[in-house]
């Protein structure tokens, strides 16, 4: 059974997801008339709060929605995901991550505009958004099986076991093992239960508390990460142009890996970008759908900044540290350990502690936001009055994630992500003309 889950995940994340997420995203990018490039400046004005109105329906502000969505996407994908991409696909994989991000900006724009356009109400009468409501309200009741498929995959796939596992690994290797404080299995249990208690304090307060914590944590964690990376880049600044050239050159030659297999480099870059920024998976529309906004286009513009911040900015910084320090050519480490060795080489003595701090905040903020996503899917399936039981299930699995060996579980979560992407992309492409009409109307009103 375990091998079947791993094989299924590897198969679906190869050609099928590439066609669905990259191909579908490219269609939306062209159909929008290159909107992410044309209206990037306007999106920045919106996110600064220029058009906020506290009296509109919804539970949180647009900026809080973006913070919560970035809290879920800027995370271990940017730290260990980039390392995996370079390890498997060479420096050229980073270029294809960038290309995927621009396509992903269009996907996020359309899917999050729809989340405001087609909001529904749960059984308690609370306004809700997300792909399941977009499908039911926008496409009609006959498409409800797609909404149910999305929600079932969301309940199972949006658990924080990967974050719990990676955070446990980092804390053990940086803090506990060097000081002789690691006691194997019992340490994993202690760390797992500690994480569960911290997450419980935040998530049992609902989306308002999650968004409030995320909007304070996210800027702090991004600034800490930036400062550390810029210190390392300053140390090796004369090599930055040659590393950027290496990324571009390797993207089209594939020389650094697999004997010149450019196709393989593209697949790895696109796959890691999809994991990192989650465009097309359907998670961001759930949190943007709760925003106090009655302008679908405005919410879409805010959401569109997510893949840019996540992949073009944060992933590039991680990649430059790994390339500038040369650890990608000299060590056998992979995932988060490769990034750890890069930080340690760049800032000997304290680099790994700064990265550990970033991983701690990244992982916890992701855990807070994922609980909201799964809760929303459970609410859709079983009703608002039963949704509170999901949080207890979610909290228990955090301990499991810290303790269990995770290859099968990670493959299971990856497979569920892929299943979530199918209803999300179908509904986004099907309803794209509605967003295009709304876009035209919105910018005509703005000009007037």
Short mmCIF file of C-alpha atoms in Angstrom, two decimals:
data_model
loop_
_atom_site.label_atom_id
_atom_site.label_comp_id
_atom_site.label_asym_id
_atom_site.label_seq_id
_atom_site.Cartn_x
_atom_site.Cartn_y
_atom_site.Cartn_z
CA UNK A 1 0.00 0.00 0.00
CA UNK A 2 2.81 2.40 0.94
CA UNK A 3 4.62 1.74 -2.34
CA UNK A 4 1.39 2.30 -4.27
CA UNK A 5 0.93 5.74 -2.61
CA UNK A 6 4.54 6.71 -3.47
CA UNK A 7 4.18 5.51 -7.09
CA UNK A 8 0.83 7.29 -7.53
CA UNK A 9 2.26 10.55 -6.17
CA UNK A 10 5.32 10.37 -8.45
CA UNK A 11 3.15 9.58 -11.50
CA UNK A 12 0.52 12.29 -10.96
CA UNK A 13 3.11 14.97 -10.15
CA UNK A 14 4.97 14.27 -13.37
CA UNK A 15 3.17 14.84 -16.69
CA UNK A 16 -0.51 15.11 -15.54
CA UNK A 17 0.08 17.93 -13.04
CA UNK A 18 2.54 19.68 -15.33
CA UNK A 19 -0.09 19.82 -18.09
CA UNK A 20 -2.87 20.84 -15.67
CA UNK A 21 -1.01 23.50 -13.62
CA UNK A 22 1.52 24.83 -16.15
CA UNK A 23 -0.64 24.34 -19.27
CA UNK A 24 -3.80 25.62 -17.56
CA UNK A 25 -1.90 28.52 -16.00
CA UNK A 26 -0.37 29.45 -19.37
CA UNK A 27 -3.86 29.54 -20.95
CA UNK A 28 -5.04 31.88 -18.15
CA UNK A 29 -1.88 34.03 -18.43
CA UNK A 30 -2.41 34.58 -22.19
CA UNK A 31 -6.21 34.93 -21.82
CA UNK A 32 -5.72 37.69 -19.22
CA UNK A 33 -3.55 39.66 -21.69
CA UNK A 34 -0.43 39.38 -19.45
CA UNK A 35 -2.37 40.96 -16.56
CA UNK A 36 0.23 40.12 -13.85
CA UNK A 37 2.77 42.37 -15.61
CA UNK A 38 0.33 45.14 -16.57
CA UNK A 39 -1.31 45.69 -13.17
CA UNK A 40 1.48 44.80 -10.74
CA UNK A 41 1.76 48.43 -9.55
CA UNK A 42 -1.99 48.69 -8.92
CA UNK A 43 -1.85 45.43 -6.91
CA UNK A 44 0.82 46.98 -4.65
CA UNK A 45 -1.41 50.02 -4.03
CA UNK A 46 -4.33 47.75 -3.10
CA UNK A 47 -2.28 45.66 -0.67
CA UNK A 48 -1.10 48.83 1.11
CA UNK A 49 -4.73 49.22 2.21
CA UNK A 50 -5.67 52.18 0.00
CA UNK A 51 -9.15 50.74 -0.68
CA UNK A 52 -9.90 48.86 2.60
CA UNK A 53 -13.41 49.12 4.03
CA UNK A 54 -14.14 47.60 7.43
CA UNK A 55 -17.91 47.50 6.82
CA UNK A 56 -17.86 45.01 3.93
CA UNK A 57 -18.90 41.34 4.36
CA UNK A 58 -16.14 38.90 5.33
CA UNK A 59 -14.04 38.12 8.37
CA UNK A 60 -10.55 39.59 7.73
CA UNK A 61 -8.88 42.40 5.76
CA UNK A 62 -7.35 41.77 2.32
CA UNK A 63 -3.85 42.35 3.72
CA UNK A 64 -4.48 39.80 6.47
CA UNK A 65 -5.76 37.37 3.82
CA UNK A 66 -2.53 37.81 1.84
CA UNK A 67 -0.45 37.40 5.03
CA UNK A 68 -2.31 34.21 5.95
CA UNK A 69 -1.95 32.86 2.40
CA UNK A 70 1.77 33.72 2.32
CA UNK A 71 2.17 32.19 5.79
CA UNK A 72 0.91 28.94 4.28
CA UNK A 73 3.02 29.16 1.10
CA UNK A 74 6.26 30.85 2.23
CA UNK A 75 7.63 28.03 4.27
CA UNK A 76 9.62 24.87 4.00
CA UNK A 77 9.04 24.74 0.23
CA UNK A 78 11.25 27.82 -0.02
CA UNK A 79 13.98 26.39 2.19
CA UNK A 80 14.04 22.65 1.55
CA UNK A 81 12.12 22.73 -1.77
CA UNK A 82 14.70 24.96 -3.48
CA UNK A 83 17.51 22.74 -2.20
CA UNK A 84 15.74 19.67 -3.60
CA UNK A 85 15.26 21.46 -6.96
CA UNK A 86 18.98 22.33 -7.24
CA UNK A 87 19.99 18.87 -6.03
CA UNK A 88 17.85 17.10 -8.62
CA UNK A 89 17.71 19.59 -11.49
CA UNK A 90 20.81 21.76 -11.14
CA UNK A 91 20.79 25.60 -11.09
CA UNK A 92 18.64 25.72 -14.26
CA UNK A 93 15.64 24.41 -12.31
CA UNK A 94 15.44 27.85 -10.64
CA UNK A 95 14.74 29.55 -13.99
CA UNK A 96 11.81 27.19 -14.59
CA UNK A 97 10.57 27.94 -11.05
CA UNK A 98 10.45 31.64 -12.06
CA UNK A 99 8.53 30.85 -15.24
CA UNK A 100 6.05 28.77 -13.23
CA UNK A 101 5.61 31.65 -10.78
CA UNK A 102 4.57 34.12 -13.50
CA UNK A 103 2.07 31.60 -14.84
CA UNK A 104 0.96 30.92 -11.23
CA UNK A 105 0.26 34.64 -10.71
CA UNK A 106 -2.41 34.46 -13.43
CA UNK A 107 -3.88 31.28 -11.90
CA UNK A 108 -4.06 32.92 -8.46
CA UNK A 109 -5.61 36.06 -9.95
CA UNK A 110 -8.46 34.13 -11.58
CA UNK A 111 -9.07 31.60 -8.77
CA UNK A 112 -9.08 34.22 -5.97
CA UNK A 113 -11.28 36.67 -7.92
CA UNK A 114 -13.77 33.81 -8.28
CA UNK A 115 -13.55 33.14 -4.52
CA UNK A 116 -15.11 36.58 -3.88
CA UNK A 117 -17.44 36.45 -6.90
CA UNK A 118 -19.03 33.15 -5.87
CA UNK A 119 -19.13 33.06 -2.10
CA UNK A 120 -21.54 30.72 -0.37
CA UNK A 121 -22.88 30.38 3.17
CA UNK A 122 -22.19 27.52 5.53
CA UNK A 123 -24.87 25.84 7.68
CA UNK A 124 -24.42 28.56 10.35
CA UNK A 125 -25.10 31.33 7.80
CA UNK A 126 -21.47 32.56 7.80
CA UNK A 127 -20.17 33.82 4.42
CA UNK A 128 -17.52 31.42 3.08
CA UNK A 129 -15.30 31.23 0.00
CA UNK A 130 -13.16 28.64 -1.72
CA UNK A 131 -13.19 26.31 -4.75
CA UNK A 132 -16.05 24.19 -3.34
CA UNK A 133 -18.34 27.27 -3.15
CA UNK A 134 -17.10 28.54 -6.54
CA UNK A 135 -18.04 25.18 -8.10
CA UNK A 136 -21.48 25.02 -6.45
CA UNK A 137 -22.45 28.71 -6.83
CA UNK A 138 -20.70 29.43 -10.13
CA UNK A 139 -21.02 26.19 -12.08
CA UNK A 140 -24.28 24.90 -10.60
CA UNK A 141 -25.48 22.06 -8.37
CA UNK A 142 -24.83 19.37 -10.98
CA UNK A 143 -21.10 19.94 -10.49
CA UNK A 144 -21.32 19.37 -6.71
CA UNK A 145 -19.39 16.02 -6.89
CA UNK A 146 -16.33 18.08 -7.93
CA UNK A 147 -16.79 20.30 -4.84
CA UNK A 148 -17.05 17.20 -2.62
CA UNK A 149 -13.92 15.70 -4.22
CA UNK A 150 -12.00 18.90 -3.48
CA UNK A 151 -13.20 19.00 0.15
CA UNK A 152 -12.42 15.32 0.88
CA UNK A 153 -8.90 15.72 -0.55
CA UNK A 154 -8.54 18.95 1.47
CA UNK A 155 -9.50 17.32 4.78
CA UNK A 156 -6.90 14.58 4.22
CA UNK A 157 -4.21 16.55 2.39
CA UNK A 158 -4.05 19.76 4.43
CA UNK A 159 -2.52 18.27 7.55
CA UNK A 160 0.71 19.70 8.96
CA UNK A 161 2.63 16.43 9.20
CA UNK A 162 5.38 17.41 6.74
CA UNK A 163 6.01 20.66 8.64
CA UNK A 164 6.05 18.83 11.98
CA UNK A 165 8.51 16.28 10.63
CA UNK A 166 10.93 18.80 9.08
CA UNK A 167 10.82 21.11 12.10
CA UNK A 168 11.59 18.16 14.39
CA UNK A 169 14.55 17.21 12.15
CA UNK A 170 15.98 20.77 12.20
CA UNK A 171 15.60 21.26 15.97
CA UNK A 172 17.26 17.91 16.62
CA UNK A 173 20.20 18.45 14.25
CA UNK A 174 20.92 22.11 15.17
CA UNK A 175 20.07 22.33 18.87
CA UNK A 176 19.75 18.95 20.53
CA UNK A 177 22.26 16.53 18.95
CA UNK A 178 25.34 18.86 19.17
CA UNK A 179 24.59 19.41 22.89
CA UNK A 180 23.97 15.74 23.70
CA UNK A 181 20.28 16.40 24.47
CA UNK A 182 18.74 14.13 21.81
CA UNK A 183 17.22 10.90 23.15
CA UNK A 184 15.79 9.45 19.94
CA UNK A 185 12.12 8.52 19.96
CA UNK A 186 11.25 10.17 23.29
CA UNK A 187 12.63 13.51 21.99
CA UNK A 188 10.36 13.27 18.93
CA UNK A 189 7.34 12.75 21.18
CA UNK A 190 8.26 15.72 23.39
CA UNK A 191 8.78 18.01 20.36
CA UNK A 192 5.54 16.78 18.74
CA UNK A 193 3.44 17.42 21.86
CA UNK A 194 5.06 20.87 22.34
CA UNK A 195 4.21 21.84 18.74
CA UNK A 196 0.66 20.58 19.20
CA UNK A 197 0.15 22.81 22.29
CA UNK A 198 1.53 25.95 20.54
CA UNK A 199 -0.65 25.35 17.46
CA UNK A 200 -3.73 24.62 19.61
CA UNK A 201 -3.47 28.00 21.38
CA UNK A 202 -3.68 29.80 18.01
CA UNK A 203 -6.05 27.68 15.91
CA UNK A 204 -8.75 27.17 18.52
CA UNK A 205 -9.28 30.96 18.32
CA UNK A 206 -10.54 30.73 14.70
CA UNK A 207 -9.58 32.57 11.50
CA UNK A 208 -9.42 36.02 13.13
CA UNK A 209 -6.75 34.88 15.56
CA UNK A 210 -4.92 32.88 12.85
CA UNK A 211 -4.89 35.94 10.54
CA UNK A 212 -3.82 38.30 13.36
CA UNK A 213 -0.89 36.03 14.33
CA UNK A 214 0.07 35.39 10.67
CA UNK A 215 0.05 39.09 9.76
CA UNK A 216 2.51 39.75 12.63
CA UNK A 217 4.70 36.67 12.12
CA UNK A 218 4.99 36.75 8.33
CA UNK A 219 6.66 40.19 7.91
CA UNK A 220 9.02 39.36 10.81
CA UNK A 221 10.01 35.98 9.40
CA UNK A 222 10.51 37.30 5.85
CA UNK A 223 12.68 40.19 7.18
CA UNK A 224 14.80 37.86 9.33
CA UNK A 225 15.30 35.52 6.39
CA UNK A 226 16.11 38.42 4.02
CA UNK A 227 18.64 39.93 6.43
CA UNK A 228 20.46 36.61 6.86
CA UNK A 229 20.53 35.91 3.12
CA UNK A 230 21.70 39.45 2.26
CA UNK A 231 24.57 39.11 4.75
CA UNK A 232 25.73 35.94 2.98
CA UNK A 233 25.23 37.49 -0.48
CA UNK A 234 27.29 40.53 0.55
CA UNK A 235 30.12 38.19 1.52
CA UNK A 236 30.17 36.63 -1.98
CA UNK A 237 28.84 39.64 -3.92
CA UNK A 238 31.41 39.48 -6.73
CA UNK A 239 30.08 36.03 -7.74
CA UNK A 240 26.37 37.03 -7.95
CA UNK A 241 26.35 37.94 -11.71
CA UNK A 242 28.09 34.67 -12.63
CA UNK A 243 25.57 32.66 -10.55
CA UNK A 244 22.60 34.38 -12.21
CA UNK A 245 24.19 33.63 -15.59
CA UNK A 246 24.68 29.98 -14.51
CA UNK A 247 20.94 29.72 -13.72
CA UNK A 248 20.03 31.07 -17.18
CA UNK A 249 22.61 29.02 -19.06
CA UNK A 250 21.80 25.77 -17.28
CA UNK A 251 18.05 26.24 -17.84
CA UNK A 252 18.56 25.75 -21.59
CA UNK A 253 21.49 23.33 -21.59
CA UNK A 254 20.87 21.16 -18.50
CA UNK A 255 24.65 20.66 -18.28
CA UNK A 256 24.81 20.57 -14.48
CA UNK A 257 22.63 17.50 -14.25
CA UNK A 258 21.32 14.43 -16.06
CA UNK A 259 23.55 14.76 -19.12
CA UNK A 260 21.81 17.73 -20.69
CA UNK A 261 18.18 16.70 -20.12
CA UNK A 262 16.53 20.14 -20.36
CA UNK A 263 13.04 18.57 -20.21
CA UNK A 264 13.85 16.98 -16.85
CA UNK A 265 15.15 20.32 -15.51
CA UNK A 266 11.87 21.99 -16.58
CA UNK A 267 9.76 19.31 -14.88
CA UNK A 268 11.70 19.58 -11.60
CA UNK A 269 11.53 23.41 -11.58
CA UNK A 270 7.81 23.48 -12.34
CA UNK A 271 7.04 20.78 -9.78
CA UNK A 272 8.95 22.52 -6.97
CA UNK A 273 7.30 25.86 -7.84
CA UNK A 274 3.84 24.29 -7.66
CA UNK A 275 4.68 22.92 -4.21
CA UNK A 276 6.14 26.21 -3.11
CA UNK A 277 3.49 28.74 -4.20
CA UNK A 278 0.44 26.41 -4.42
CA UNK A 279 -1.04 28.28 -7.41
CA UNK A 280 -3.89 26.20 -8.78
CA UNK A 281 -4.15 23.90 -5.75
CA UNK A 282 -7.10 25.83 -4.28
CA UNK A 283 -5.85 26.71 -0.80
CA UNK A 284 -5.42 30.49 -1.27
CA UNK A 285 -9.01 31.02 -2.56
CA UNK A 286 -10.29 29.65 0.77
CA UNK A 287 -8.56 32.36 2.82
CA UNK A 288 -9.04 35.16 0.24
CA UNK A 289 -12.74 34.21 0.10
CA UNK A 290 -13.02 35.23 3.79
CA UNK A 291 -11.69 38.73 3.06
CA UNK A 292 -13.73 41.94 3.68
CA UNK A 293 -13.94 42.84 0.03
CA UNK A 294 -16.77 43.15 -2.47
CA UNK A 295 -14.46 43.78 -5.44
CA UNK A 296 -13.46 40.34 -6.81
CA UNK A 297 -10.81 41.84 -9.10
CA UNK A 298 -9.16 43.70 -6.23
CA UNK A 299 -8.87 40.50 -4.20
CA UNK A 300 -7.47 38.68 -7.23
CA UNK A 301 -4.81 41.37 -7.67
CA UNK A 302 -3.76 41.02 -4.02
CA UNK A 303 -3.65 37.21 -4.27
CA UNK A 304 -1.55 37.46 -7.45
CA UNK A 305 1.34 38.92 -5.39
CA UNK A 306 1.64 35.63 -3.46
CA UNK A 307 3.56 33.57 -6.08
CA UNK A 308 5.79 36.59 -6.84
CA UNK A 309 6.81 37.05 -3.17
CA UNK A 310 7.04 33.31 -2.58
CA UNK A 311 8.89 32.05 -5.66
CA UNK A 312 10.51 34.99 -7.48
CA UNK A 313 11.76 36.68 -4.29
CA UNK A 314 12.18 34.16 -1.44
CA UNK A 315 13.10 31.07 -3.50
CA UNK A 316 15.66 33.07 -5.50
CA UNK A 317 17.35 34.27 -2.30
CA UNK A 318 17.62 30.68 -1.01
CA UNK A 319 18.95 29.50 -4.38
CA UNK A 320 21.64 32.22 -4.46
CA UNK A 321 22.88 31.25 -0.99
CA UNK A 322 23.14 27.57 -1.99
CA UNK A 323 24.90 28.45 -5.29
CA UNK A 324 27.23 31.18 -3.90
CA UNK A 325 28.52 29.00 -1.06
CA UNK A 326 29.13 26.10 -3.47
CA UNK A 327 27.60 23.51 -1.11
CA UNK A 328 25.40 22.14 -3.91
CA UNK A 329 28.54 20.73 -5.59
CA UNK A 330 30.44 19.59 -2.51
CA UNK A 331 28.01 17.96 -0.05
CA UNK A 332 25.77 14.91 -0.11
CA UNK A 333 23.12 16.71 1.95
CA UNK A 334 19.65 17.23 0.54
CA UNK A 335 16.50 19.16 1.49
CA UNK A 336 16.69 21.36 4.55
CA UNK A 337 20.13 19.99 5.51
CA UNK A 338 21.65 21.33 2.26
CA UNK A 339 20.32 24.81 3.07
CA UNK A 340 21.61 24.45 6.65
CA UNK A 341 25.13 23.68 5.39
CA UNK A 342 24.95 26.71 3.02
CA UNK A 343 23.99 29.04 5.89
CA UNK A 344 26.67 27.55 8.11
CA UNK A 345 29.33 28.08 5.41
CA UNK A 346 28.09 31.62 4.68
CA UNK A 347 27.91 32.69 8.34
CA UNK A 348 30.07 30.26 10.36
CA UNK A 349 28.99 29.78 13.96
CA UNK A 350 25.58 31.41 13.88
CA UNK A 351 24.18 30.96 10.34
CA UNK A 352 22.50 27.66 11.18
CA UNK A 353 20.80 29.21 14.23
CA UNK A 354 19.36 32.03 12.15
CA UNK A 355 18.05 29.48 9.64
CA UNK A 356 16.61 27.41 12.49
CA UNK A 357 14.72 30.50 13.72
CA UNK A 358 13.33 31.06 10.22
CA UNK A 359 12.34 27.39 9.86
CA UNK A 360 10.64 27.52 13.27
CA UNK A 361 8.52 30.56 12.34
CA UNK A 362 7.88 29.33 8.76
CA UNK A 363 6.74 25.90 9.94
CA UNK A 364 4.52 27.17 12.77
CA UNK A 365 2.82 29.83 10.63
CA UNK A 366 2.11 27.18 7.97
CA UNK A 367 0.64 24.89 10.64
CA UNK A 368 -1.70 27.67 11.82
CA UNK A 369 -3.02 28.42 8.33
CA UNK A 370 -3.37 24.82 7.14
CA UNK A 371 -5.72 24.11 10.04
CA UNK A 372 -8.05 26.79 8.71
CA UNK A 373 -8.06 25.26 5.22
CA UNK A 374 -8.86 21.75 6.45
CA UNK A 375 -11.48 23.14 8.87
CA UNK A 376 -13.20 24.89 5.95
CA UNK A 377 -13.32 21.69 3.87
CA UNK A 378 -14.71 19.75 6.87
CA UNK A 379 -17.30 22.51 7.44
CA UNK A 380 -18.44 22.19 3.80
CA UNK A 381 -18.82 18.40 4.06
CA UNK A 382 -20.35 18.00 7.53
CA UNK A 383 -21.73 21.41 8.58
CA UNK A 384 -20.49 24.24 10.81
CA UNK A 385 -21.61 22.66 14.10
CA UNK A 386 -19.39 19.57 13.55
CA UNK A 387 -16.39 21.48 12.12
CA UNK A 388 -14.80 22.04 15.55
CA UNK A 389 -14.03 18.30 15.76
CA UNK A 390 -11.66 18.66 12.80
CA UNK A 391 -9.26 20.82 14.86
CA UNK A 392 -8.76 18.02 17.40
CA UNK A 393 -8.01 15.52 14.62
CA UNK A 394 -5.59 18.04 13.07
CA UNK A 395 -3.75 18.61 16.38
CA UNK A 396 -3.28 14.89 17.06
CA UNK A 397 -1.76 14.35 13.59
CA UNK A 398 0.95 16.95 14.39
CA UNK A 399 2.32 14.60 17.06
CA UNK A 400 2.11 11.73 14.55
CA UNK A 401 4.03 13.79 11.99
CA UNK A 402 6.86 14.49 14.42
CA UNK A 403 7.20 10.82 15.38
CA UNK A 404 6.55 8.81 12.20
CA UNK A 405 8.92 8.26 9.28
CA UNK A 406 7.36 10.24 6.52
CA UNK A 407 8.08 9.15 2.95
CA UNK A 408 4.70 7.44 2.54
CA UNK A 409 2.78 10.16 4.39
CA UNK A 410 4.42 12.96 2.37
CA UNK A 411 3.60 11.10 -0.85
CA UNK A 412 0.02 10.72 0.39
CA UNK A 413 -0.26 14.48 1.05
CA UNK A 414 1.30 15.25 -2.35
CA UNK A 415 -1.25 12.96 -4.00
CA UNK A 416 -4.12 14.73 -2.20
CA UNK A 417 -2.76 18.11 -3.36
CA UNK A 418 -2.87 16.83 -6.93
CA UNK A 419 -6.49 15.70 -6.50
CA UNK A 420 -7.40 19.15 -5.09
CA UNK A 421 -5.84 20.81 -8.15
CA UNK A 422 -8.20 19.00 -10.55
CA UNK A 423 -11.51 20.64 -9.40
CA UNK A 424 -9.72 23.98 -8.79
CA UNK A 425 -8.28 24.24 -12.29
CA UNK A 426 -11.45 22.93 -14.02
CA UNK A 427 -13.64 25.52 -12.26
CA UNK A 428 -11.10 28.35 -12.77
CA UNK A 429 -10.79 27.77 -16.52
CA UNK A 430 -14.55 27.15 -16.92
CA UNK A 431 -15.44 30.45 -15.19
CA UNK A 432 -12.48 32.52 -16.52
CA UNK A 433 -14.73 34.56 -18.91
CA UNK A 434 -16.67 35.87 -15.84
CA UNK A 435 -13.40 37.16 -14.35
CA UNK A 436 -12.33 38.71 -17.65
CA UNK A 437 -15.63 40.62 -17.87
CA UNK A 438 -15.30 41.76 -14.24
CA UNK A 439 -11.68 42.89 -14.90
CA UNK A 440 -12.76 45.06 -17.84
CA UNK A 441 -15.57 46.59 -15.76
CA UNK A 442 -13.31 47.22 -12.73
CA UNK A 443 -10.57 49.06 -14.65
CA UNK A 444 -13.12 51.11 -16.59
CA UNK A 445 -14.58 52.24 -13.22
CA UNK A 446 -11.08 52.95 -11.84
CA UNK A 447 -10.24 55.11 -14.85
CA UNK A 448 -13.58 56.94 -14.56
#
